[in-house]
């Protein structure tokens, strides 16, 4: 059974006295270098313009950071050559020599529907690369401190059926003591875990799924690398974040709908009732449907039971031609997702009677649907009005009468008139943060948060990628880690996500950047950055030291450091393709130029 945990911020990392960012006009040292060959950019095809493809693959970051080298990033040019970009001794940006060339580029570079090349460093000496055309490469990079060292291929394989295109999401290397080599158990060998993302058709519904393929690569008695294990996780919606634990025992996924492990090449998956546990009543026999729906050839009628004392003004119903979203404002989504077929939104109506919500919509085409919302099995189709009424009467006692934690319903814990537009949180943004164990195949820990995910960032080479969530106006960075249990996983009472740092007011400032494309922060949280689609990069120094003593006019206290905002304008204003933030530099990539903004000398 999944342990429900709460994300508990650390008070010592929150600055309740933060005032604002002061716009600084002081110039920052900015260096650039022209690329010999433009960055390789692959656009989605017409067949790939789906929600899944667009969210996962439409706007990749073309600057690949090396977690083991702070001021070093990599890029792939249009000839499929991997090149290193770094800060040289003079402080200027330098695009080094080619370290690797993807083989058979003339054949695979022009494969229809391919994705952009993705690269992830698993250790100081190994990397995993996907060419976007269906091939996976395990590469020995050698010591990457020697920038001219050539990389060597250890394994090349097409790991997904039908040559499905995929991207590398995460990779890690560890010592695996449970692997059997040559029939002898207990031999310690090196293993590389990698997480691949792809979009595939659900055979039962013919709708898209986001698939995470978890591969374990290992060496055998002959020291050759092979794929020794393959696990598959499926989600009805794209994920916001996915990372592997560094010891290869579990995966963390943040998404609007929880992912489920559906296949394991080594260990059979036993289906349990836990997947629908939160919708069941313990000790009762059949699980009651969360909603009912009925249909004719022309229309659809949906019935839901609302929590007790829910006012009509608190209910929202959002209809699109191919989507539906029904829920309680600022609380929970009752029903949402892609519809089986298209509807006519101009004739949709809904009403509330007692605890019963009824939504009526017209179909675009006269036909009978086999399901309402794709992938949602919590409902039941019925044509009998008496059955509908009986089900909703049985559901009334399952709805909590304590949705508002304030025991006095007349007194709200806050004044909603004080909120601004950017403070609104769409119910679709409710995120399930889950830890899925690789051996039990079940969700071991789960947190549900109604905060926007601002960005993902790798802070420590020995830990997985962290995620920044908006809390009020701030950005809280949460670091997945192996917590509590020395045997290798979170204990039954620990939370596997640690509050690692806070970016003051970053949730507020990012909400105002409608044209933003990339966001990130420095590993020491001294700097956060937002890159527009085409020209501007906004830098937010959390606590920049002052050159001369300052005094706060209102309080009279001496101020030794202030928060500053810098705006860097690229010239010429080309589309921004990549962003990476280190503790003292900000790297920005356009199609033909690399910029490095120095922030270590700013006072």
XYZ file of C-alpha atoms in Angstrom:
603
model
C 0.000 0.000 0.000
C 1.346 3.442 -0.904
C 2.345 5.655 1.992
C 0.673 9.055 1.693
C 3.248 11.679 2.620
C 3.233 15.465 2.824
C 5.951 17.713 1.451
C 7.131 19.575 4.537
C 9.115 22.764 3.806
C 11.965 23.693 6.125
C 11.256 26.959 7.892
C 14.939 27.898 7.955
C 14.968 27.897 4.130
C 12.063 30.357 3.821
C 12.534 34.104 3.893
C 9.212 35.672 4.988
C 10.833 39.130 4.980
C 11.758 39.057 1.295
C 10.904 42.393 -0.271
C 11.544 42.366 -4.023
C 14.158 42.124 -6.730
C 15.880 45.414 -7.525
C 16.456 45.984 -11.218
C 20.179 46.327 -11.836
C 21.535 48.163 -14.871
C 25.112 47.102 -14.160
C 26.462 45.241 -17.206
C 27.392 41.588 -16.747
C 30.424 40.207 -18.639
C 28.938 38.310 -21.576
C 30.981 36.240 -24.016
C 29.880 34.438 -27.138
C 31.295 32.203 -29.833
C 29.990 31.317 -33.249
C 29.451 27.611 -33.862
C 31.163 25.995 -36.820
C 27.935 24.163 -37.578
C 24.444 24.920 -36.359
C 22.758 22.939 -33.586
C 20.715 19.997 -34.825
C 17.021 20.817 -34.381
C 14.276 18.357 -35.247
C 10.628 19.480 -35.498
C 7.605 17.318 -34.810
C 5.658 16.003 -37.783
C 1.939 16.479 -38.327
C 1.287 13.015 -36.907
C 3.161 13.952 -33.727
C 1.213 17.093 -32.848
C -0.498 15.413 -29.900
C -0.527 16.450 -26.256
C 1.915 13.664 -25.392
C 4.434 14.424 -28.155
C 4.218 18.181 -27.719
C 4.744 18.181 -23.955
C 7.590 15.663 -24.019
C 9.497 16.450 -27.205
C 8.476 19.811 -28.723
C 10.900 22.096 -26.841
C 13.946 20.148 -25.630
C 16.905 21.844 -23.986
C 19.733 21.512 -26.524
C 22.413 22.265 -23.916
C 23.296 19.072 -22.041
C 25.055 19.784 -18.716
C 27.734 17.540 -17.257
C 26.926 17.147 -13.532
C 30.571 16.283 -12.843
C 31.912 19.459 -14.505
C 30.251 22.676 -13.347
C 31.120 24.917 -16.288
C 30.856 22.360 -19.046
C 27.946 21.603 -21.379
C 27.514 19.603 -24.582
C 25.554 20.070 -27.787
C 24.855 18.117 -30.974
C 25.363 19.860 -34.326
C 23.571 19.220 -37.612
C 26.234 16.640 -38.638
C 25.402 14.633 -35.506
C 28.693 15.484 -33.879
C 28.756 15.922 -30.078
C 30.812 18.942 -29.035
C 31.920 20.236 -25.657
C 31.374 23.862 -24.607
C 33.296 25.139 -21.583
C 34.780 28.194 -19.890
C 38.485 28.495 -20.628
C 41.131 29.961 -18.295
C 40.600 33.475 -19.641
C 36.951 33.290 -18.586
C 35.601 33.236 -22.134
C 33.320 30.604 -23.607
C 35.013 28.046 -25.818
C 33.444 25.482 -28.143
C 35.921 22.611 -28.056
C 36.646 19.854 -30.479
C 34.295 17.080 -31.488
C 34.273 14.262 -28.916
C 31.829 11.881 -30.578
C 29.990 11.370 -33.863
C 26.779 9.370 -34.017
C 27.380 6.552 -36.518
C 25.402 6.030 -39.728
C 24.123 9.590 -39.616
C 23.379 9.608 -43.357
C 20.855 6.801 -42.838
C 19.252 7.633 -39.479
C 19.416 11.438 -39.569
C 16.589 11.568 -42.111
C 14.289 8.932 -40.587
C 10.701 10.294 -40.735
C 9.304 11.214 -37.352
C 12.627 11.069 -35.519
C 13.151 13.047 -32.326
C 15.998 15.269 -31.233
C 19.157 13.589 -29.996
C 19.193 13.232 -26.199
C 22.216 12.666 -23.989
C 22.521 11.908 -20.276
C 25.656 11.325 -18.195
C 25.374 8.299 -15.902
C 28.787 8.643 -14.197
C 32.094 10.486 -14.575
C 33.047 8.006 -17.318
C 29.811 6.804 -18.951
C 26.959 8.372 -20.901
C 23.718 7.181 -22.510
C 22.640 8.649 -25.858
C 19.484 8.218 -27.937
C 19.654 9.267 -31.593
C 15.880 9.895 -31.702
C 15.515 7.357 -34.509
C 15.195 4.281 -32.325
C 18.794 3.515 -31.310
C 20.336 3.578 -27.831
C 24.086 4.021 -27.259
C 26.051 3.302 -24.084
C 29.278 5.283 -24.350
C 32.600 5.220 -22.511
C 33.538 8.900 -22.318
C 36.810 8.369 -20.473
C 37.886 11.158 -18.142
C 35.885 14.113 -19.413
C 38.325 16.523 -17.769
C 40.520 15.781 -20.784
C 38.324 17.600 -23.255
C 40.002 16.177 -26.358
C 39.445 12.520 -25.361
C 37.356 10.596 -27.891
C 34.320 8.679 -26.733
C 33.916 4.926 -27.402
C 30.714 2.957 -27.986
C 30.138 0.084 -25.550
C 26.646 -0.909 -26.688
C 24.321 -0.075 -29.581
C 20.812 -1.478 -29.547
C 17.261 -0.883 -30.718
C 15.506 -1.421 -27.426
C 11.866 -0.691 -28.331
C 9.672 -2.636 -30.689
C 8.897 -1.354 -34.175
C 11.842 1.078 -33.898
C 9.731 3.489 -31.829
C 11.501 6.821 -31.333
C 12.447 7.678 -27.752
C 14.453 10.119 -25.653
C 16.729 9.525 -22.663
C 15.234 11.042 -19.522
C 17.735 9.925 -16.868
C 20.640 7.528 -16.340
C 22.758 6.399 -13.401
C 25.577 3.932 -12.812
C 25.993 1.805 -9.693
C 27.506 -1.443 -8.466
C 25.015 -4.287 -8.681
C 25.793 -7.130 -6.288
C 22.691 -9.177 -7.076
C 23.537 -9.916 -10.698
C 24.530 -13.463 -11.594
C 27.507 -13.814 -13.926
C 28.372 -17.183 -15.478
C 26.080 -18.996 -13.064
C 27.850 -17.672 -9.970
C 25.655 -15.595 -7.723
C 26.851 -12.639 -5.739
C 29.394 -11.330 -8.235
C 29.660 -7.556 -8.051
C 29.370 -5.977 -11.487
C 28.730 -2.509 -12.789
C 25.205 -1.663 -13.929
C 23.774 1.336 -15.744
C 20.118 2.184 -15.269
C 18.472 4.399 -17.879
C 14.965 5.780 -18.265
C 13.562 6.272 -21.781
C 10.422 8.201 -22.766
C 8.252 7.369 -25.768
C 4.683 7.777 -26.977
C 2.800 4.656 -28.029
C -0.727 3.665 -28.984
C -2.889 1.883 -26.459
C -4.023 -1.222 -28.324
C -7.324 -1.428 -26.450
C -8.460 2.178 -26.978
C -6.220 3.274 -29.886
C -5.284 6.390 -27.897
C -1.819 7.623 -26.999
C 0.063 6.666 -23.863
C 3.262 8.085 -22.432
C 5.594 5.147 -21.812
C 8.675 5.122 -19.597
C 10.998 2.204 -20.340
C 13.380 1.415 -17.490
C 16.438 -0.469 -18.766
C 19.192 -2.132 -16.759
C 22.454 -2.543 -18.666
C 25.190 -4.698 -17.184
C 28.459 -6.464 -17.997
C 28.690 -10.242 -18.189
C 31.583 -12.676 -17.735
C 33.007 -11.522 -21.078
C 32.860 -7.876 -19.906
C 30.428 -7.017 -22.707
C 27.485 -4.766 -21.947
C 23.989 -6.133 -22.543
C 20.398 -5.283 -21.610
C 19.650 -7.569 -18.653
C 16.301 -6.152 -17.561
C 13.494 -4.107 -19.053
C 10.589 -2.583 -17.135
C 7.686 -0.632 -18.573
C 5.608 2.127 -16.960
C 2.529 3.632 -18.595
C 0.672 6.895 -18.054
C -2.474 8.326 -19.594
C -0.923 11.804 -19.555
C 2.650 13.066 -20.019
C 4.885 13.307 -16.969
C 6.288 16.539 -15.574
C 9.329 14.966 -13.935
C 11.001 11.550 -13.922
C 14.253 10.479 -12.290
C 15.928 7.295 -11.079
C 17.246 6.729 -7.600
C 21.026 6.573 -7.812
C 21.168 2.984 -6.560
C 18.694 1.845 -9.214
C 15.989 0.695 -6.811
C 13.120 3.042 -7.673
C 11.880 5.801 -9.938
C 10.269 9.120 -8.987
C 7.559 10.455 -11.313
C 5.571 13.679 -11.107
C 2.467 13.731 -13.302
C -1.183 14.715 -13.406
C -2.121 11.018 -13.457
C -0.105 8.333 -11.631
C 1.969 5.939 -13.733
C 1.618 2.169 -13.474
C 4.300 -0.480 -14.013
C 2.886 -2.918 -16.553
C 5.811 -5.174 -17.531
C 9.077 -6.549 -16.142
C 11.285 -8.928 -18.126
C 12.760 -10.487 -14.953
C 9.927 -10.577 -12.437
C 6.249 -11.188 -13.064
C 3.965 -8.306 -12.172
C 1.101 -9.307 -9.925
C -1.897 -7.037 -10.291
C -3.245 -5.841 -6.967
C -6.220 -3.811 -5.865
C -3.996 -0.916 -4.743
C -4.351 0.935 -8.030
C -7.959 1.773 -7.291
C -7.700 1.666 -3.534
C -8.436 5.321 -2.952
C -11.800 4.920 -4.658
C -12.870 1.839 -2.703
C -14.542 1.379 0.660
C -12.649 -1.050 2.874
C -14.758 -4.074 3.845
C -17.474 -3.511 1.213
C -17.833 -5.709 -1.793
C -18.129 -4.235 -5.173
C -16.405 -0.915 -5.777
C -18.942 1.827 -6.389
C -18.444 3.922 -9.537
C -17.257 7.501 -9.010
C -19.741 8.702 -11.638
C -22.363 7.383 -14.003
C -23.120 8.324 -17.574
C -25.806 7.561 -20.075
C -26.075 8.203 -23.794
C -28.169 8.197 -26.884
C -26.848 8.383 -30.422
C -27.021 12.198 -30.198
C -26.050 13.158 -26.614
C -24.240 12.273 -23.391
C -25.458 12.805 -19.811
C -22.967 12.596 -16.915
C -23.978 12.328 -13.259
C -21.617 12.910 -10.308
C -22.193 12.963 -6.551
C -20.777 16.096 -4.933
C -19.309 16.361 -1.409
C -21.744 17.465 1.255
C -22.429 21.227 1.536
C -20.851 21.958 -1.865
C -22.240 25.191 -3.264
C -23.015 25.518 -6.949
C -20.620 28.455 -7.140
C -17.782 26.146 -6.070
C -18.341 23.767 -8.982
C -16.672 24.250 -12.346
C -17.321 22.496 -15.660
C -14.880 23.081 -18.515
C -15.664 21.615 -21.936
C -13.542 21.416 -25.068
C -14.290 19.565 -28.293
C -12.164 16.614 -27.208
C -11.596 17.240 -23.468
C -13.644 17.486 -20.297
C -12.740 18.870 -16.868
C -15.170 18.812 -13.913
C -14.298 19.530 -10.305
C -14.444 21.670 -7.172
C -12.668 25.004 -7.436
C -9.257 25.102 -5.691
C -9.828 21.613 -4.358
C -10.065 18.520 -6.530
C -10.798 17.333 -10.069
C -13.746 14.933 -10.158
C -13.525 13.959 -13.825
C -11.026 15.053 -16.453
C -9.224 13.875 -19.550
C -9.608 13.229 -23.295
C -13.077 12.234 -24.495
C -13.670 9.123 -26.599
C -14.993 11.243 -29.473
C -15.649 14.927 -30.146
C -18.568 16.916 -28.712
C -20.369 20.154 -29.589
C -19.452 22.562 -26.778
C -21.953 25.229 -27.861
C -24.899 23.200 -26.526
C -23.405 21.909 -23.261
C -25.392 22.472 -20.045
C -25.010 21.495 -16.394
C -27.038 21.742 -13.193
C -26.720 20.954 -9.473
C -29.564 19.427 -7.476
C -28.783 18.639 -3.836
C -25.515 16.612 -4.028
C -26.001 15.609 -7.645
C -24.264 17.284 -10.571
C -25.598 16.573 -14.043
C -23.786 17.562 -17.264
C -25.387 17.217 -20.702
C -23.464 17.542 -23.995
C -24.238 16.855 -27.648
C -22.069 14.598 -29.810
C -20.611 15.922 -33.048
C -21.459 12.646 -34.819
C -24.393 10.359 -34.137
C -22.838 7.197 -32.745
C -22.633 5.054 -29.612
C -19.456 5.432 -27.529
C -17.777 2.483 -25.834
C -16.278 4.766 -23.140
C -16.571 8.346 -21.912
C -13.063 9.479 -20.894
C -10.143 7.588 -22.374
C -8.394 5.478 -19.733
C -10.797 6.391 -16.901
C -12.370 3.220 -15.489
C -13.961 4.817 -12.404
C -17.314 5.403 -14.090
C -20.206 3.228 -15.145
C -22.479 3.539 -18.161
C -26.133 2.900 -17.428
C -29.468 3.609 -19.072
C -31.658 2.897 -16.049
C -32.666 6.060 -14.143
C -33.559 4.057 -11.020
C -30.099 2.500 -10.973
C -28.472 5.932 -11.319
C -30.447 7.303 -8.361
C -29.623 4.277 -6.193
C -25.894 4.509 -6.898
C -25.746 8.188 -6.048
C -27.626 7.601 -2.786
C -25.008 4.984 -1.849
C -22.203 7.405 -2.746
C -23.370 10.214 -0.455
C -21.754 8.777 2.675
C -18.386 8.454 0.887
C -18.021 12.194 0.338
C -16.222 13.986 3.142
C -17.951 16.755 5.044
C -14.536 18.261 5.950
C -13.231 19.538 2.639
C -12.553 22.891 4.296
C -10.142 22.336 7.210
C -11.614 25.385 8.953
C -14.328 24.058 11.282
C -16.253 27.314 10.900
C -17.544 27.343 7.297
C -18.522 31.005 7.644
C -14.939 32.138 8.273
C -12.436 31.342 5.528
C -8.793 30.949 6.534
C -7.803 33.602 3.966
C -9.294 36.435 1.956
C -9.689 35.327 -1.667
C -9.861 38.975 -2.764
C -6.187 39.331 -1.853
C -5.159 36.808 -4.515
C -3.986 37.897 -7.952
C -4.491 36.231 -11.315
C -1.066 34.554 -11.264
C -1.928 33.009 -7.863
C -4.647 30.861 -9.416
C -3.859 27.143 -9.580
C -5.692 25.214 -12.262
C -7.039 21.906 -11.031
C -5.371 20.268 -14.017
C -2.055 21.264 -12.417
C -2.627 19.002 -9.419
C 0.479 16.825 -9.367
C 0.888 13.275 -8.128
C 4.458 12.852 -6.918
C 5.108 9.113 -6.662
C 7.975 6.781 -5.871
C 7.595 3.431 -7.666
C 9.693 0.557 -6.347
C 11.467 -1.441 -9.043
C 11.071 -4.797 -7.272
C 7.547 -4.641 -5.841
C 6.278 -2.691 -8.896
C 4.041 -0.671 -6.587
C 3.906 2.943 -5.480
C 5.720 3.021 -2.147
C 5.250 6.751 -1.418
C 2.874 9.327 -2.858
C 2.362 13.040 -2.315
C -0.412 15.051 -3.953
C 0.262 18.749 -4.409
C -1.772 21.463 -6.096
C 1.252 23.549 -7.025
C 2.694 24.311 -10.439
C 5.940 22.606 -11.385
C 8.295 25.380 -12.473
C 11.294 23.394 -13.748
C 13.590 20.388 -13.216
C 17.283 20.754 -12.345
C 20.227 18.517 -11.481
C 21.843 19.878 -8.301
C 24.171 17.070 -7.258
C 25.846 14.437 -9.481
C 25.230 11.839 -6.758
C 21.480 12.498 -6.658
C 18.686 12.452 -9.209
C 17.146 15.518 -10.788
C 15.314 17.837 -8.393
C 12.028 19.575 -9.147
C 10.997 23.127 -8.326
C 7.371 23.559 -7.258
C 5.589 26.828 -6.722
C 4.563 27.395 -3.093
C 2.619 30.636 -2.724
C 4.905 33.109 -4.539
C 8.175 31.250 -3.936
C 9.820 28.364 -5.703
C 10.637 25.410 -3.419
C 13.178 22.939 -4.781
C 12.542 19.329 -3.749
C 15.350 16.801 -3.998
C 14.509 13.080 -4.409
C 16.831 11.020 -2.274
C 17.292 7.642 -0.664
C 16.077 8.365 2.838
C 15.853 6.579 6.145
C 16.502 2.948 5.299
C 20.201 1.990 5.094
C 19.244 -1.063 3.042
C 18.563 1.145 0.058
C 15.138 2.747 0.119
C 12.947 5.132 2.075
C 11.696 3.733 5.351
C 7.991 3.209 5.889
C 7.689 6.539 7.731
C 10.093 8.777 5.816
C 9.451 11.152 2.949
C 11.763 10.551 -0.019
C 11.639 14.217 -1.099
C 13.689 16.790 0.791
C 13.240 20.556 0.728
C 16.690 21.517 -0.579
C 16.347 25.232 -1.261
C 14.075 28.202 -1.888
C 14.011 30.713 -4.737
C 12.401 33.839 -3.308
C 9.326 35.024 -5.259
C 10.356 32.937 -8.269
C 6.878 31.476 -8.693
C 5.527 35.003 -8.949
C 8.081 36.291 -11.457
C 7.815 33.217 -13.674
C 4.039 33.609 -13.855
C 4.587 37.023 -15.446
C 6.804 35.645 -18.247
C 4.272 34.514 -20.823
C 6.958 33.903 -23.473
C 9.255 31.829 -21.241
C 10.828 28.726 -22.707
C 13.404 27.551 -20.153
C 13.879 28.028 -16.414
C 16.644 26.808 -14.136
C 18.741 27.671 -11.090
C 22.294 27.329 -9.830
C 23.168 24.289 -7.668
C 23.847 26.604 -4.698
C 20.522 28.480 -5.257
C 22.335 31.813 -5.570
C 20.860 32.451 -9.016
C 17.730 31.598 -10.993
C 17.161 32.271 -14.688
C 14.284 32.428 -17.175
C 14.895 32.398 -20.938
C 12.345 33.759 -23.393
C 11.627 32.080 -26.699
C 13.725 34.461 -28.752
C 15.828 37.144 -27.095
C 15.780 37.897 -23.380
C 17.270 36.060 -20.432
C 16.166 37.218 -16.967
C 18.579 36.597 -14.095
C 17.512 36.707 -10.442
C 20.302 36.967 -7.905
C 18.977 35.828 -4.546
C 21.436 37.674 -2.318
C 23.975 39.780 -4.198
C 26.541 41.558 -1.991
C 26.483 45.348 -2.025
C 29.580 47.368 -2.947
C 28.832 50.029 -0.295
C 26.898 49.819 2.983
C 23.152 50.316 2.648
C 20.443 51.023 5.192
C 16.753 50.186 4.959
C 14.777 53.448 5.120
C 11.785 51.922 6.873
C 13.492 49.748 9.476
C 16.865 51.454 9.771
C 18.686 48.094 9.595
C 21.969 47.782 7.731
C 21.768 45.758 4.518
C 24.816 43.875 3.271
C 23.169 42.149 0.320
C 20.123 42.662 -1.876
C 18.179 40.612 -4.410
C 18.775 41.792 -7.969
C 17.239 41.264 -11.381
C 19.323 41.499 -14.562
C 18.007 41.431 -18.095
C 20.351 40.113 -20.797
C 19.365 40.832 -24.409
C 20.909 38.630 -27.067
C 22.208 40.247 -30.216
C 21.053 39.231 -32.770
C 17.698 38.152 -31.287
C 17.723 34.492 -32.392
C 15.437 31.780 -30.964
C 16.858 30.378 -27.734
C 17.450 26.614 -27.901
C 19.139 25.882 -24.592
C 19.840 27.173 -21.082
C 22.132 25.984 -18.300
C 22.904 27.737 -15.006
C 26.002 27.037 -12.932
C 27.093 28.808 -9.754
C 29.024 31.471 -11.652
C 27.926 31.300 -15.315
C 24.764 31.169 -17.377
C 25.042 29.337 -20.716
C 22.598 30.210 -23.493
C 22.432 28.548 -26.917
C 20.900 29.742 -30.159
C 21.047 27.847 -33.437
C 24.495 29.185 -34.387
C 25.941 30.854 -31.287
C 26.844 30.062 -27.674
C 26.705 32.729 -24.933
C 28.189 32.638 -21.456
C 27.150 35.285 -18.931
C 29.512 35.614 -15.972
C 27.780 36.304 -12.659
C 30.663 35.563 -10.299
C 32.104 39.101 -10.616
C 28.786 40.921 -10.214
C 28.645 43.067 -7.116
